[in-house]
Amino acid sequence: MQKSPLQIARGNYQPKLPVALKGNVRVKEGAATESVADQKEIKALFPHTYGLPILELVSGEEAACPAVNVGVILSGGQAPGGHNVICGLFDGLKKLNKDSKLYGFLGGPSGLIEHQYIELTAEVIDEYRNTGGFDIIGSGRTKLEETWQFDKGIEICQKLNIKAIVIIGGDDSNTNACVLAEYYLQKGCGIQVIGCPKTIDGDLKNSMIETSFGFDTACKVYSELIGNIQRDANSAKKYWHFIRLMGRSASHIALECALQSQPNICLISEEVEAKNQTLNDIVDYIVNIIVERSEAGLNFGTALIPEGIIEFIPAMKRLIRELNDMLANNEEFAQMGTDDEKRQYVKGMLSPESRELYRSLPKGIARQLTMDRDPHGNVQVSLIETEKLLIEMVAKKLAMLKGEGKYKGKFSAHNHFFGYEGRCATPSNFDADYCYALGITATHLIAAGKTGYMALVRNLTAPAAEWIAGGVPITMMMNMEKRNGKMKPVIQKALVELDGAPFKYFAAHRDKWAKTNQYIYPGPIQYYGPSEVCDQPTHTLMLEKGKKF
Ligand code: FBP
């Protein structure tokens, strides 16, 4: 396969490792844990994996380790660094015993159920070192939650003599990893399950997990693009750019990109919800800034919009909930031919308030709200063009103001959606190092016979040598939440905290960023050069750790 010079150079990059992971390693057990909430319920559901101690990996004596076969699964959306978790796993396993084998289940969790796999040999692994993407084995969104699926997993693990499965995924996939660990312990089949924190959305984090991998690279890619657009806007001085950013639920990506690029507007879904804002309130907020800038002769700007915002507007949330209930397994709707027929049907079934809102939406957006759900029954927010909706509504309002003589500017807008541009980017040094360390960590947790744990690497704002590796019991991160009408144990999703340091920093500066041009042009990710340019973690992480960026 032909490669670019950067691809070749990155193939030879040696990820930086925490000191504790460089030589022989011992597992040090900490205090027993409790779940973050609903202790009684979680304990009853996870009798074997509840209350386990926090683990830390420290330097140890050399010890003989028997060969062990491990299976790995990539679950959910792509995130830069996934390949390096697998490379770390492979190198870690081979270092402990050269006869150990690593198998990759193909296409996500369905590979385990359908027994689709490949052996990941040194030849395969070397092709993927420090590369973006999940193409080494592919990913998928099949949910591992039923016992027949778990039993199919036992079958293939027994056939391949696999003693441990590593699931690289987000909050839902790691919740399911714990359910699987518990089931295998209960069955006494001797298969361990270890999770790894992945998602560009950055919403899998807590007191133990400082960040999910991929967030760093994805945000840096989007921030570069936003910076480029801002420079264009500031050069041509004639366009507003509405930029929607991935992040299915939480607004961490939009917030981080705002901190990195200082746009004129950035909406934060969690704030919209907390302030109980309507779509019109949001439009008014944007319009006020556009009018104010135009009075200063600035008929251009940038607005960042988190893709999940639609579900945080209370009235929209209600509408979407009604649509979800109405469309679940609805054969009659699925059989309908024309969009118009579907629209009439939906209008007839909604509550009066939701019907009013549905009717007020541009037809295209209303149609997008009724498109196929994901396997979890959720609206696929990445398919809803909120940025176009806002442009349309803002333009209408500005035209009205113009008619009333309250706006004299010119509004010409472009829309963008940044998501897929960053999910498979070549991992930054931070993600390359972090992911490789996560893979090595998972190996040691397996060698120590642990199960129901998520691999963790902490102290991430310090140089990599000082990072702390270990394991956190997945049950510790769980609480009970309502899903599809039923109370379920799940890992708590981390939304943007309005009293957290990153949001507070943003809130303290946004008015200035709105009125004047304070744009930052971050430029592309740098892989080689001074550490302050190449190895910096996200601004979010720095602020959360009380540090300056
Ligand atoms: P994960 O939560 O699985 O990591 O995926 C996150 C994400 O990238 C979201 O930001 C986005 O809404 C979604 O995946 C899109 O997924 P898909 O490409 O499967 O539609």
mmCIF file of C-alpha atoms in Angstrom, residues 38-380:
data_model
loop_
_atom_site.group_PDB
_atom_site.id
_atom_site.type_symbol
_atom_site.label_atom_id
_atom_site.label_comp_id
_atom_site.label_asym_id
_atom_site.label_seq_id
_atom_site.Cartn_x
_atom_site.Cartn_y
_atom_site.Cartn_z
ATOM 1 C CA ASP A 38 -28.126 3.856 43.733
ATOM 2 C CA GLN A 39 -25.680 1.604 45.618
ATOM 3 C CA LYS A 40 -28.300 -0.903 46.745
ATOM 4 C CA GLU A 41 -29.716 -1.484 43.263
ATOM 5 C CA ILE A 42 -26.306 -1.652 41.532
ATOM 6 C CA LYS A 43 -24.953 -4.050 44.160
ATOM 7 C CA ALA A 44 -27.972 -6.335 43.701
ATOM 8 C CA LEU A 45 -27.519 -6.336 39.909
ATOM 9 C CA PHE A 46 -23.743 -6.863 40.021
ATOM 10 C CA PRO A 47 -23.079 -9.140 43.030
ATOM 11 C CA HIS A 48 -19.712 -10.344 41.650
ATOM 12 C CA THR A 49 -18.288 -7.098 40.269
ATOM 13 C CA TYR A 50 -19.608 -4.611 42.824
ATOM 14 C CA GLY A 51 -17.346 -2.965 45.403
ATOM 15 C CA LEU A 52 -14.052 -4.020 43.805
ATOM 16 C CA PRO A 53 -10.992 -1.922 44.720
ATOM 17 C CA ILE A 54 -9.390 0.782 42.575
ATOM 18 C CA LEU A 55 -6.173 -0.551 41.041
ATOM 19 C CA GLU A 56 -2.857 1.161 40.381
ATOM 20 C CA LEU A 57 -0.032 -0.230 38.278
ATOM 21 C CA VAL A 58 3.350 0.262 39.900
ATOM 22 C CA SER A 59 6.871 -0.979 39.152
ATOM 23 C CA GLY A 60 7.333 -4.588 40.230
ATOM 24 C CA GLU A 61 9.546 -7.651 40.074
ATOM 25 C CA GLU A 62 9.859 -9.769 36.952
ATOM 26 C CA ALA A 63 7.351 -12.620 37.117
ATOM 27 C CA ALA A 64 6.704 -15.504 34.720
ATOM 28 C CA CYS A 65 3.398 -15.030 32.934
ATOM 29 C CA PRO A 66 1.605 -17.854 31.119
ATOM 30 C CA ALA A 67 0.542 -17.274 27.508
ATOM 31 C CA VAL A 68 -2.947 -15.809 27.268
ATOM 32 C CA ASN A 69 -5.260 -15.321 24.296
ATOM 33 C CA VAL A 70 -7.257 -12.102 24.212
ATOM 34 C CA GLY A 71 -10.075 -10.862 21.960
ATOM 35 C CA VAL A 72 -10.626 -7.179 21.229
ATOM 36 C CA ILE A 73 -13.749 -5.331 20.049
ATOM 37 C CA LEU A 74 -14.116 -1.757 18.779
ATOM 38 C CA SER A 75 -17.579 -0.474 19.619
ATOM 39 C CA GLY A 76 -19.508 2.577 18.389
ATOM 40 C CA GLY A 77 -18.266 5.664 16.599
ATOM 41 C CA GLN A 78 -14.672 5.937 15.453
ATOM 42 C CA ALA A 79 -12.252 7.912 17.633
ATOM 43 C CA PRO A 80 -8.596 8.706 16.888
ATOM 44 C CA GLY A 81 -6.274 6.416 18.816
ATOM 45 C CA GLY A 82 -8.285 3.181 18.742
ATOM 46 C CA HIS A 83 -5.571 1.469 16.728
ATOM 47 C CA ASN A 84 -2.999 2.421 19.334
ATOM 48 C CA VAL A 85 -5.035 0.811 22.124
ATOM 49 C CA ILE A 86 -4.867 -2.384 20.077
ATOM 50 C CA CYS A 87 -1.124 -1.912 19.397
ATOM 51 C CA GLY A 88 -0.520 -1.384 23.135
ATOM 52 C CA LEU A 89 -2.522 -4.511 23.916
ATOM 53 C CA PHE A 90 -0.545 -6.514 21.378
ATOM 54 C CA ASP A 91 2.868 -5.270 22.535
ATOM 55 C CA GLY A 92 1.905 -5.714 26.186
ATOM 56 C CA LEU A 93 0.710 -9.280 25.647
ATOM 57 C CA LYS A 94 3.778 -10.269 23.633
ATOM 58 C CA LYS A 95 6.071 -8.710 26.222
ATOM 59 C CA LEU A 96 4.494 -10.762 28.994
ATOM 60 C CA ASN A 97 4.641 -13.951 26.934
ATOM 61 C CA LYS A 98 5.533 -14.192 23.245
ATOM 62 C CA ASP A 99 3.106 -17.095 22.780
ATOM 63 C CA SER A 100 0.091 -14.986 23.740
ATOM 64 C CA LYS A 101 -2.304 -14.219 20.895
ATOM 65 C CA LEU A 102 -4.577 -11.293 20.112
ATOM 66 C CA TYR A 103 -7.780 -11.798 18.119
ATOM 67 C CA GLY A 104 -9.843 -8.943 16.718
ATOM 68 C CA PHE A 105 -13.617 -9.394 16.416
ATOM 69 C CA LEU A 106 -14.798 -7.850 13.166
ATOM 70 C CA GLY A 107 -17.355 -5.082 12.747
ATOM 71 C CA GLY A 108 -17.916 -4.345 16.431
ATOM 72 C CA PRO A 109 -19.746 -6.431 19.051
ATOM 73 C CA SER A 110 -21.548 -8.377 16.297
ATOM 74 C CA GLY A 111 -18.179 -10.007 15.474
ATOM 75 C CA LEU A 112 -18.240 -11.731 18.867
ATOM 76 C CA ILE A 113 -21.799 -12.957 18.406
ATOM 77 C CA GLU A 114 -21.355 -14.037 14.791
ATOM 78 C CA HIS A 115 -17.867 -15.431 15.339
ATOM 79 C CA GLN A 116 -16.227 -13.140 12.798
ATOM 80 C CA TYR A 117 -12.611 -12.555 13.744
ATOM 81 C CA ILE A 118 -9.000 -12.350 12.600
ATOM 82 C CA GLU A 119 -5.775 -12.999 14.426
ATOM 83 C CA LEU A 120 -3.866 -9.750 14.863
ATOM 84 C CA THR A 121 -0.306 -10.692 14.032
ATOM 85 C CA ALA A 122 2.764 -8.443 14.198
ATOM 86 C CA GLU A 123 2.492 -7.906 10.460
ATOM 87 C CA VAL A 124 -1.076 -6.595 10.751
ATOM 88 C CA ILE A 125 -0.363 -4.513 13.859
ATOM 89 C CA ASP A 126 2.675 -2.779 12.355
ATOM 90 C CA GLU A 127 0.514 -1.414 9.524
ATOM 91 C CA TYR A 128 -1.703 0.438 11.991
ATOM 92 C CA ARG A 129 0.664 1.962 14.560
ATOM 93 C CA ASN A 130 -0.281 5.583 15.366
ATOM 94 C CA THR A 131 -2.896 5.692 12.618
ATOM 95 C CA GLY A 132 -6.438 7.040 12.844
ATOM 96 C CA GLY A 133 -9.559 5.029 12.102
ATOM 97 C CA PHE A 134 -10.972 1.728 13.290
ATOM 98 C CA ASP A 135 -10.383 -0.086 9.992
ATOM 99 C CA ILE A 136 -8.003 -2.633 11.479
ATOM 100 C CA ILE A 137 -11.053 -4.692 12.516
ATOM 101 C CA GLY A 138 -13.971 -2.294 11.949
ATOM 102 C CA SER A 139 -16.553 -1.099 14.451
ATOM 103 C CA GLY A 140 -20.307 -1.399 14.925
ATOM 104 C CA ARG A 141 -23.178 -0.360 17.151
ATOM 105 C CA THR A 142 -24.736 -3.750 17.965
ATOM 106 C CA LYS A 143 -25.653 -3.784 21.644
ATOM 107 C CA LEU A 144 -24.323 -6.661 23.740
ATOM 108 C CA GLU A 145 -27.110 -7.053 26.243
ATOM 109 C CA GLU A 146 -28.846 -10.389 25.913
ATOM 110 C CA THR A 147 -27.759 -13.681 27.415
ATOM 111 C CA TRP A 148 -27.917 -15.557 24.106
ATOM 112 C CA GLN A 149 -25.348 -13.067 22.778
ATOM 113 C CA PHE A 150 -23.145 -13.597 25.836
ATOM 114 C CA ASP A 151 -23.394 -17.369 25.346
ATOM 115 C CA LYS A 152 -22.354 -17.049 21.693
ATOM 116 C CA GLY A 153 -19.351 -15.154 23.050
ATOM 117 C CA ILE A 154 -18.466 -18.069 25.349
ATOM 118 C CA GLU A 155 -18.604 -20.486 22.395
ATOM 119 C CA ILE A 156 -16.062 -18.567 20.322
ATOM 120 C CA CYS A 157 -13.829 -17.785 23.299
ATOM 121 C CA GLN A 158 -13.671 -21.473 24.159
ATOM 122 C CA LYS A 159 -12.885 -22.358 20.550
ATOM 123 C CA LEU A 160 -10.019 -19.835 20.393
ATOM 124 C CA ASN A 161 -8.961 -20.370 24.017
ATOM 125 C CA ILE A 162 -9.613 -16.673 24.678
ATOM 126 C CA LYS A 163 -9.348 -15.796 28.370
ATOM 127 C CA ALA A 164 -10.214 -12.116 28.163
ATOM 128 C CA ILE A 165 -12.184 -9.710 26.005
ATOM 129 C CA VAL A 166 -11.301 -6.019 25.756
ATOM 130 C CA ILE A 167 -14.172 -3.746 24.726
ATOM 131 C CA ILE A 168 -13.121 -0.334 23.465
ATOM 132 C CA GLY A 169 -16.209 1.864 23.617
ATOM 133 C CA GLY A 170 -18.254 4.664 25.132
ATOM 134 C CA ASP A 171 -20.502 4.740 28.194
ATOM 135 C CA ASP A 172 -23.101 2.300 26.853
ATOM 136 C CA SER A 173 -20.519 -0.184 25.532
ATOM 137 C CA ASN A 174 -18.632 -0.121 28.828
ATOM 138 C CA THR A 175 -21.862 -0.601 30.771
ATOM 139 C CA ASN A 176 -22.475 -3.670 28.625
ATOM 140 C CA ALA A 177 -18.855 -4.775 29.194
ATOM 141 C CA CYS A 178 -19.614 -4.854 32.896
ATOM 142 C CA VAL A 179 -22.862 -6.774 32.379
ATOM 143 C CA LEU A 180 -20.840 -9.284 30.347
ATOM 144 C CA ALA A 181 -18.126 -9.510 33.036
ATOM 145 C CA GLU A 182 -20.767 -10.150 35.686
ATOM 146 C CA TYR A 183 -22.465 -12.821 33.575
ATOM 147 C CA TYR A 184 -19.195 -14.639 32.853
ATOM 148 C CA LEU A 185 -18.286 -14.603 36.557
ATOM 149 C CA GLN A 186 -21.693 -15.914 37.473
ATOM 150 C CA LYS A 187 -21.311 -18.690 34.878
ATOM 151 C CA GLY A 188 -17.780 -19.433 36.072
ATOM 152 C CA CYS A 189 -16.545 -19.669 32.477
ATOM 153 C CA GLY A 190 -13.231 -17.923 33.257
ATOM 154 C CA ILE A 191 -13.524 -15.156 30.658
ATOM 155 C CA GLN A 192 -12.470 -11.727 31.879
ATOM 156 C CA VAL A 193 -13.846 -8.493 30.421
ATOM 157 C CA ILE A 194 -11.982 -5.164 30.444
ATOM 158 C CA GLY A 195 -13.254 -1.845 29.035
ATOM 159 C CA CYS A 196 -11.417 1.160 27.560
ATOM 160 C CA PRO A 197 -12.827 4.738 27.519
ATOM 161 C CA LYS A 198 -13.447 5.846 23.932
ATOM 162 C CA THR A 199 -15.515 8.600 22.343
ATOM 163 C CA ILE A 200 -14.752 11.869 20.581
ATOM 164 C CA ASP A 201 -17.783 13.310 22.409
ATOM 165 C CA GLY A 202 -15.743 13.527 25.636
ATOM 166 C CA ASP A 203 -18.725 12.573 27.786
ATOM 167 C CA LEU A 204 -17.196 9.464 29.336
ATOM 168 C CA LYS A 205 -15.280 11.049 32.191
ATOM 169 C CA ASN A 206 -15.561 11.231 35.957
ATOM 170 C CA SER A 207 -13.459 11.373 39.112
ATOM 171 C CA MET A 208 -11.300 8.484 37.842
ATOM 172 C CA ILE A 209 -11.413 8.794 34.035
ATOM 173 C CA GLU A 210 -10.057 12.234 33.129
ATOM 174 C CA THR A 211 -11.019 12.084 29.455
ATOM 175 C CA SER A 212 -12.076 9.625 26.797
ATOM 176 C CA PHE A 213 -9.610 9.079 23.995
ATOM 177 C CA GLY A 214 -10.209 10.709 20.620
ATOM 178 C CA PHE A 215 -11.650 13.927 22.083
ATOM 179 C CA ASP A 216 -8.243 15.600 21.953
ATOM 180 C CA THR A 217 -7.536 14.884 18.277
ATOM 181 C CA ALA A 218 -11.070 15.452 17.022
ATOM 182 C CA CYS A 219 -11.324 18.848 18.749
ATOM 183 C CA LYS A 220 -7.932 19.892 17.422
ATOM 184 C CA VAL A 221 -8.966 18.990 13.863
ATOM 185 C CA TYR A 222 -12.275 20.873 14.130
ATOM 186 C CA SER A 223 -10.560 23.863 15.767
ATOM 187 C CA GLU A 224 -8.077 24.051 12.923
ATOM 188 C CA LEU A 225 -10.958 24.102 10.418
ATOM 189 C CA ILE A 226 -12.885 26.697 12.442
ATOM 190 C CA GLY A 227 -9.750 28.844 12.623
ATOM 191 C CA ASN A 228 -9.323 28.618 8.854
ATOM 192 C CA ILE A 229 -12.942 29.627 8.322
ATOM 193 C CA GLN A 230 -12.567 32.527 10.746
ATOM 194 C CA ARG A 231 -9.557 33.788 8.845
ATOM 195 C CA ASP A 232 -11.552 33.582 5.625
ATOM 196 C CA ALA A 233 -14.502 35.364 7.222
ATOM 197 C CA ASN A 234 -12.218 38.076 8.544
ATOM 198 C CA SER A 235 -10.606 38.452 5.112
ATOM 199 C CA ALA A 236 -13.719 38.581 2.943
ATOM 200 C CA LYS A 237 -15.858 40.250 5.622
ATOM 201 C CA LYS A 238 -19.107 39.197 3.969
ATOM 202 C CA TYR A 239 -20.236 35.818 5.360
ATOM 203 C CA TRP A 240 -21.572 34.359 8.552
ATOM 204 C CA HIS A 241 -20.542 30.726 9.021
ATOM 205 C CA PHE A 242 -22.827 28.438 11.025
ATOM 206 C CA ILE A 243 -20.821 25.400 12.051
ATOM 207 C CA ARG A 244 -22.460 22.353 13.622
ATOM 208 C CA LEU A 245 -20.124 20.099 15.566
ATOM 209 C CA MET A 246 -20.521 16.451 16.506
ATOM 210 C CA GLY A 247 -21.323 15.474 20.037
ATOM 211 C CA ARG A 248 -24.508 13.460 20.160
ATOM 212 C CA SER A 249 -25.501 14.661 23.585
ATOM 213 C CA ALA A 250 -22.977 16.703 25.541
ATOM 214 C CA SER A 251 -21.496 19.969 24.194
ATOM 215 C CA HIS A 252 -17.889 19.273 25.227
ATOM 216 C CA ILE A 253 -16.667 19.364 21.608
ATOM 217 C CA ALA A 254 -18.316 22.723 20.848
ATOM 218 C CA LEU A 255 -17.037 24.165 24.129
ATOM 219 C CA GLU A 256 -13.474 22.927 23.593
ATOM 220 C CA CYS A 257 -13.447 24.257 20.022
ATOM 221 C CA ALA A 258 -14.721 27.614 21.298
ATOM 222 C CA LEU A 259 -11.900 27.737 23.852
ATOM 223 C CA GLN A 260 -9.394 26.942 21.114
ATOM 224 C CA SER A 261 -10.718 29.295 18.434
ATOM 225 C CA GLN A 262 -12.749 32.059 20.183
ATOM 226 C CA PRO A 263 -15.685 32.320 17.745
ATOM 227 C CA ASN A 264 -18.344 35.039 17.899
ATOM 228 C CA ILE A 265 -21.059 32.638 19.039
ATOM 229 C CA CYS A 266 -21.051 29.194 20.605
ATOM 230 C CA LEU A 267 -24.239 27.582 21.865
ATOM 231 C CA ILE A 268 -24.014 25.150 24.774
ATOM 232 C CA SER A 269 -26.906 22.683 24.945
ATOM 233 C CA GLU A 270 -26.671 22.187 28.694
ATOM 234 C CA GLU A 271 -27.118 25.946 29.212
ATOM 235 C CA VAL A 272 -30.088 26.019 26.837
ATOM 236 C CA GLU A 273 -31.744 23.319 28.915
ATOM 237 C CA ALA A 274 -30.870 24.911 32.255
ATOM 238 C CA LYS A 275 -32.339 28.234 31.104
ATOM 239 C CA ASN A 276 -35.382 26.468 29.648
ATOM 240 C CA GLN A 277 -34.807 28.254 26.338
ATOM 241 C CA THR A 278 -36.996 27.860 23.289
ATOM 242 C CA LEU A 279 -35.860 27.738 19.686
ATOM 243 C CA ASN A 280 -36.975 31.364 19.400
ATOM 244 C CA ASP A 281 -34.871 32.381 22.407
ATOM 245 C CA ILE A 282 -31.827 30.865 20.694
ATOM 246 C CA VAL A 283 -32.630 32.634 17.437
ATOM 247 C CA ASP A 284 -33.038 35.952 19.298
ATOM 248 C CA TYR A 285 -29.672 35.462 21.005
ATOM 249 C CA ILE A 286 -27.950 34.918 17.649
ATOM 250 C CA VAL A 287 -29.846 37.743 15.953
ATOM 251 C CA ASN A 288 -28.881 40.233 18.682
ATOM 252 C CA ILE A 289 -25.210 39.491 18.140
ATOM 253 C CA ILE A 290 -25.533 39.738 14.356
ATOM 254 C CA VAL A 291 -27.319 43.091 14.636
ATOM 255 C CA GLU A 292 -24.801 44.436 17.135
ATOM 256 C CA ARG A 293 -21.870 43.401 14.960
ATOM 257 C CA SER A 294 -23.484 44.872 11.857
ATOM 258 C CA GLU A 295 -23.830 48.207 13.655
ATOM 259 C CA ALA A 296 -20.063 48.117 14.082
ATOM 260 C CA GLY A 297 -19.694 47.339 10.361
ATOM 261 C CA LEU A 298 -18.997 43.655 10.952
ATOM 262 C CA ASN A 299 -21.379 41.729 8.695
ATOM 263 C CA PHE A 300 -19.596 38.448 9.206
ATOM 264 C CA GLY A 301 -18.833 35.971 11.943
ATOM 265 C CA THR A 302 -18.811 32.404 13.180
ATOM 266 C CA ALA A 303 -21.353 30.487 15.217
ATOM 267 C CA LEU A 304 -20.679 27.033 16.704
ATOM 268 C CA ILE A 305 -23.652 24.746 17.272
ATOM 269 C CA PRO A 306 -23.438 21.440 19.149
ATOM 270 C CA GLU A 307 -25.303 18.773 17.177
ATOM 271 C CA GLY A 308 -27.163 17.556 20.257
ATOM 272 C CA ILE A 309 -28.765 20.951 20.939
ATOM 273 C CA ILE A 310 -32.053 19.967 19.399
ATOM 274 C CA GLU A 311 -32.673 17.461 22.197
ATOM 275 C CA PHE A 312 -31.858 19.981 24.937
ATOM 276 C CA ILE A 313 -34.527 22.492 23.943
ATOM 277 C CA PRO A 314 -37.303 21.407 26.319
ATOM 278 C CA ALA A 315 -40.175 21.713 23.802
ATOM 279 C CA MET A 316 -38.133 19.924 21.102
ATOM 280 C CA LYS A 317 -37.231 17.217 23.601
ATOM 281 C CA ARG A 318 -40.929 16.619 24.226
ATOM 282 C CA LEU A 319 -41.638 16.497 20.485
ATOM 283 C CA ILE A 320 -38.790 14.034 19.906
ATOM 284 C CA ARG A 321 -39.967 11.833 22.791
ATOM 285 C CA GLU A 322 -43.455 11.715 21.279
ATOM 286 C CA LEU A 323 -41.987 10.913 17.852
ATOM 287 C CA ASN A 324 -39.790 8.154 19.336
ATOM 288 C CA ASP A 325 -42.804 6.525 20.996
ATOM 289 C CA MET A 326 -44.926 6.929 17.886
ATOM 290 C CA LEU A 327 -42.364 5.572 15.454
ATOM 291 C CA ALA A 328 -41.055 2.622 17.493
ATOM 292 C CA ASN A 329 -41.870 -0.527 15.484
ATOM 293 C CA ASN A 330 -44.497 1.422 13.529
ATOM 294 C CA GLU A 331 -45.047 -0.675 10.393
ATOM 295 C CA GLU A 332 -47.910 1.506 9.176
ATOM 296 C CA PHE A 333 -45.605 4.570 9.089
ATOM 297 C CA ALA A 334 -42.751 2.606 7.511
ATOM 298 C CA GLN A 335 -45.043 1.499 4.664
ATOM 299 C CA MET A 336 -46.177 5.038 3.796
ATOM 300 C CA GLY A 337 -45.039 6.229 0.399
ATOM 301 C CA THR A 338 -44.779 10.004 0.266
ATOM 302 C CA ASP A 339 -43.305 12.540 2.688
ATOM 303 C CA ASP A 340 -46.599 14.372 2.676
ATOM 304 C CA GLU A 341 -48.512 11.280 3.741
ATOM 305 C CA LYS A 342 -46.041 10.765 6.592
ATOM 306 C CA ARG A 343 -46.285 14.411 7.627
ATOM 307 C CA GLN A 344 -50.070 14.286 7.836
ATOM 308 C CA TYR A 345 -49.934 11.045 9.813
ATOM 309 C CA VAL A 346 -47.430 12.479 12.320
ATOM 310 C CA LYS A 347 -49.422 15.684 12.766
ATOM 311 C CA GLY A 348 -52.513 13.645 13.514
ATOM 312 C CA MET A 349 -50.788 11.693 16.288
ATOM 313 C CA LEU A 350 -48.918 14.436 18.183
ATOM 314 C CA SER A 351 -50.127 16.318 21.262
ATOM 315 C CA PRO A 352 -51.411 19.845 20.452
ATOM 316 C CA GLU A 353 -48.205 21.589 21.719
ATOM 317 C CA SER A 354 -45.865 19.251 19.853
ATOM 318 C CA ARG A 355 -48.021 19.468 16.721
ATOM 319 C CA GLU A 356 -47.717 23.248 16.789
ATOM 320 C CA LEU A 357 -43.939 23.050 17.082
ATOM 321 C CA TYR A 358 -43.702 20.364 14.392
ATOM 322 C CA ARG A 359 -45.751 22.516 12.017
ATOM 323 C CA SER A 360 -43.586 25.553 12.677
ATOM 324 C CA LEU A 361 -40.400 23.741 11.636
ATOM 325 C CA PRO A 362 -39.126 23.927 8.055
ATOM 326 C CA LYS A 363 -40.412 20.811 6.256
ATOM 327 C CA GLY A 364 -36.918 19.406 5.696
ATOM 328 C CA ILE A 365 -36.074 19.487 9.398
ATOM 329 C CA ALA A 366 -39.458 18.048 10.375
ATOM 330 C CA ARG A 367 -38.796 15.161 7.984
ATOM 331 C CA GLN A 368 -35.313 14.603 9.427
ATOM 332 C CA LEU A 369 -36.871 14.220 12.882
ATOM 333 C CA THR A 370 -38.870 11.224 11.674
ATOM 334 C CA MET A 371 -36.016 9.391 9.981
ATOM 335 C CA ASP A 372 -34.677 6.012 11.167
ATOM 336 C CA ARG A 373 -33.590 5.725 14.817
ATOM 337 C CA ASP A 374 -30.241 4.284 15.925
ATOM 338 C CA PRO A 375 -30.085 0.823 17.575
ATOM 339 C CA HIS A 376 -30.762 2.481 20.960
ATOM 340 C CA GLY A 377 -34.014 4.008 19.623
ATOM 341 C CA ASN A 378 -32.535 7.553 19.575
ATOM 342 C CA VAL A 379 -32.878 10.210 16.887
ATOM 343 C CA GLN A 380 -29.665 10.294 14.852
#
